[in-house]
Amino acid sequence: MAGIYHIAVIPGDGTGPEVVAEGIKALEAVSRRCGVGFRFKEFHLGGDQYLSKGILLPEEVIGELREMDAIFLGAIGHPDVKPGILEREILLKLRFELDLYINLRPVVLFPGVQTPLKDKGPEDIDFVVVRENTEGLYAGGGGSFKKGTLDEVAIQESITTRKGVERCIRYAFELCRKRNKKRHLTLCGKNNVLIYESDLWFRVFQELHKEYPEVSSGYQNVDALCMWMIKNPEQFDVVVTNNMFGDIITDIGAIIQGGLGIAAGGNINPEGTAMFEPMGGSAPKYTGLNKINPMAAIAAAQMMLDHLGEKEAAELLLKAIKAVLKNDLKGLEAGRMGYGTREVGDLVAGYIAAG
Ligand code: IPM
Ligand code: MN
C-alpha cells in the first residue's frame, strides 16, 4: 500500500454533507484501485452546531486539524445565521489559524461542459488563479464610528505584508514553472489606485521574476483582467493576486468553466496542511433532495490527491471526472444533470473501477 492519509472531513451545512459523501465515494473507489489508503475523521462544524450549541470552531479542533494530512470541506453557510458569523468564525478562521496562505483555483473547461463564452472551448480555458488567502481586506481590521447615526464612519482596513506577498508570488512562479504550459505569470492588481498595496506586490513580483527567467510575466489591473477573462481567456496560464481580487475574479473563473457545479479550490499551506472545497455554497434550497451536483466536491477531492503527491490516483480520478462530464451529464446545474447527486458519484466510482 502506498500512503495512508488522515483526512479531516467537515461536511458542514446545507448540501455540504451530500456532496462530501460523493467525494469520499470517489476517494474510496480510487483507494481500491491504487492502494492509497484514507482514514477519515468527521468534524461537525457549521450552522446547526452554532444554533444548537453555540459552537463555532473550538481551539482543540484547530489543534486536531493542524495534525491532519488534509481537510475536505463541504460548505459553510446557514440561512438562519446572520451573514458573516459562520464565514468569519469558521471558514476564514481556518484559513488564518492554519495559515493556509494560498488559495489555488484552477479554471479549466473540460470537454463536454458548456461555457457561456461564445466560440471558446477547452483549448481556450485552462489556467490557474493563485489567490493570497490570509491578508488584505480579509484581515478584518477596521471599525465603525458613531454607528447608526447620520455621521457614521466605517473603516475597513487592508493589510499587506512583504512576507505575505512574497510567499504567494513565489508559489505562483513555482507553479507556473511546474505546470510547464505557457509559462506565463500574470500579476493582477490595481496600481493606478492602490498606490501602496499594489506597488508592494509589483516590486516583489519584479524582484522574484529574476529568479525565474524561463517564465514570462505580465501585469493587469483587476478591472481590465475581468474583461480579458471573458474576451481572451486563452492568454492566461497562472494569475496571481490579492485576497479580495482573487475572490472576485475566481467567480468569473467558475462561471466560464461551467459554473459552481464543477469549480473547486484548495486552501494550502505548502509547509503544513491544506483544505480542499467545492467553491459553491451550502445551497439550502436543495438540501436533502439528491439534486445538487457533487462534481465540484469530487474535483476538490481530486485536487487533494494531487496535493498529497498521489499522482497516479489523481490521474485516475481526473480521467473519471472527465469521462462523466463528457459522456453522461446533461448539464451541471442542480436538478439538470439527468442524474441525482448519488448517481453522479456512482458514475465516477464506476469509471474508476473500470479504468
Ligand atoms: C470563497 C467565498 C468566501 C470568501 C466567503 C464565503 C467568506 O466566497 O471562498 O470564495 O470570500 O473567501
Ligand atoms: Mn468567493
PDB file of C-alpha atoms in Angstrom, residues 1 20-38 40 298 301 305 312-314 316-318 320-321 344-355:
ATOM      1  CA  MET A   1       0.000   0.000   0.000  1.00  0.00           C
ATOM      2  CA  VAL A  20     -18.824  15.419   0.535  1.00  0.00           C
ATOM      3  CA  ALA A  21     -20.282  11.894   0.636  1.00  0.00           C
ATOM      4  CA  GLU A  22     -19.762  11.612  -3.135  1.00  0.00           C
ATOM      5  CA  GLY A  23     -16.218  12.952  -2.847  1.00  0.00           C
ATOM      6  CA  ILE A  24     -15.475  10.251  -0.290  1.00  0.00           C
ATOM      7  CA  LYS A  25     -17.115   7.662  -2.527  1.00  0.00           C
ATOM      8  CA  ALA A  26     -14.691   8.666  -5.289  1.00  0.00           C
ATOM      9  CA  LEU A  27     -11.690   8.539  -2.934  1.00  0.00           C
ATOM     10  CA  GLU A  28     -12.695   5.092  -1.715  1.00  0.00           C
ATOM     11  CA  ALA A  29     -13.041   3.880  -5.287  1.00  0.00           C
ATOM     12  CA  VAL A  30      -9.568   5.228  -6.045  1.00  0.00           C
ATOM     13  CA  SER A  31      -8.261   3.572  -2.909  1.00  0.00           C
ATOM     14  CA  ARG A  32      -9.477   0.184  -4.131  1.00  0.00           C
ATOM     15  CA  ARG A  33      -7.637   0.671  -7.426  1.00  0.00           C
ATOM     16  CA  CYS A  34      -4.339   2.313  -6.413  1.00  0.00           C
ATOM     17  CA  GLY A  35      -3.757   1.173  -2.871  1.00  0.00           C
ATOM     18  CA  VAL A  36      -3.790   4.693  -1.462  1.00  0.00           C
ATOM     19  CA  GLY A  37      -5.375   4.497   1.975  1.00  0.00           C
ATOM     20  CA  PHE A  38      -7.520   7.007   3.837  1.00  0.00           C
ATOM     21  CA  PHE A  40     -11.482   9.841   7.532  1.00  0.00           C
ATOM     22  CA  ILE A 298     -15.241  15.370  -6.378  1.00  0.00           C
ATOM     23  CA  ALA A 301     -11.007  15.548  -3.747  1.00  0.00           C
ATOM     24  CA  LEU A 305      -4.897  13.673  -4.195  1.00  0.00           C
ATOM     25  CA  GLU A 312      -1.457   8.006 -10.212  1.00  0.00           C
ATOM     26  CA  ALA A 313      -4.557   8.225  -8.021  1.00  0.00           C
ATOM     27  CA  ALA A 314      -5.098  11.868  -9.001  1.00  0.00           C
ATOM     28  CA  LEU A 316      -7.268   8.104 -12.354  1.00  0.00           C
ATOM     29  CA  LEU A 317      -9.849  10.316 -10.650  1.00  0.00           C
ATOM     30  CA  LEU A 318      -9.319  13.102 -13.191  1.00  0.00           C
ATOM     31  CA  ALA A 320     -13.178   9.506 -14.348  1.00  0.00           C
ATOM     32  CA  ILE A 321     -14.361  13.106 -13.818  1.00  0.00           C
ATOM     33  CA  VAL A 344     -23.294  11.090 -10.323  1.00  0.00           C
ATOM     34  CA  GLY A 345     -20.998   9.789  -7.578  1.00  0.00           C
ATOM     35  CA  ASP A 346     -21.760   6.230  -8.668  1.00  0.00           C
ATOM     36  CA  LEU A 347     -20.867   7.087 -12.261  1.00  0.00           C
ATOM     37  CA  VAL A 348     -17.490   8.487 -11.172  1.00  0.00           C
ATOM     38  CA  ALA A 349     -16.838   5.431  -8.993  1.00  0.00           C
ATOM     39  CA  GLY A 350     -17.825   3.193 -11.929  1.00  0.00           C
ATOM     40  CA  TYR A 351     -15.251   4.725 -14.277  1.00  0.00           C
ATOM     41  CA  ILE A 352     -12.597   4.450 -11.581  1.00  0.00           C
ATOM     42  CA  ALA A 353     -13.360   0.767 -11.088  1.00  0.00           C
ATOM     43  CA  ALA A 354     -13.255   0.184 -14.848  1.00  0.00           C
ATOM     44  CA  GLY A 355     -10.317   2.471 -15.613  1.00  0.00           C
TER      45      GLY A 355
END
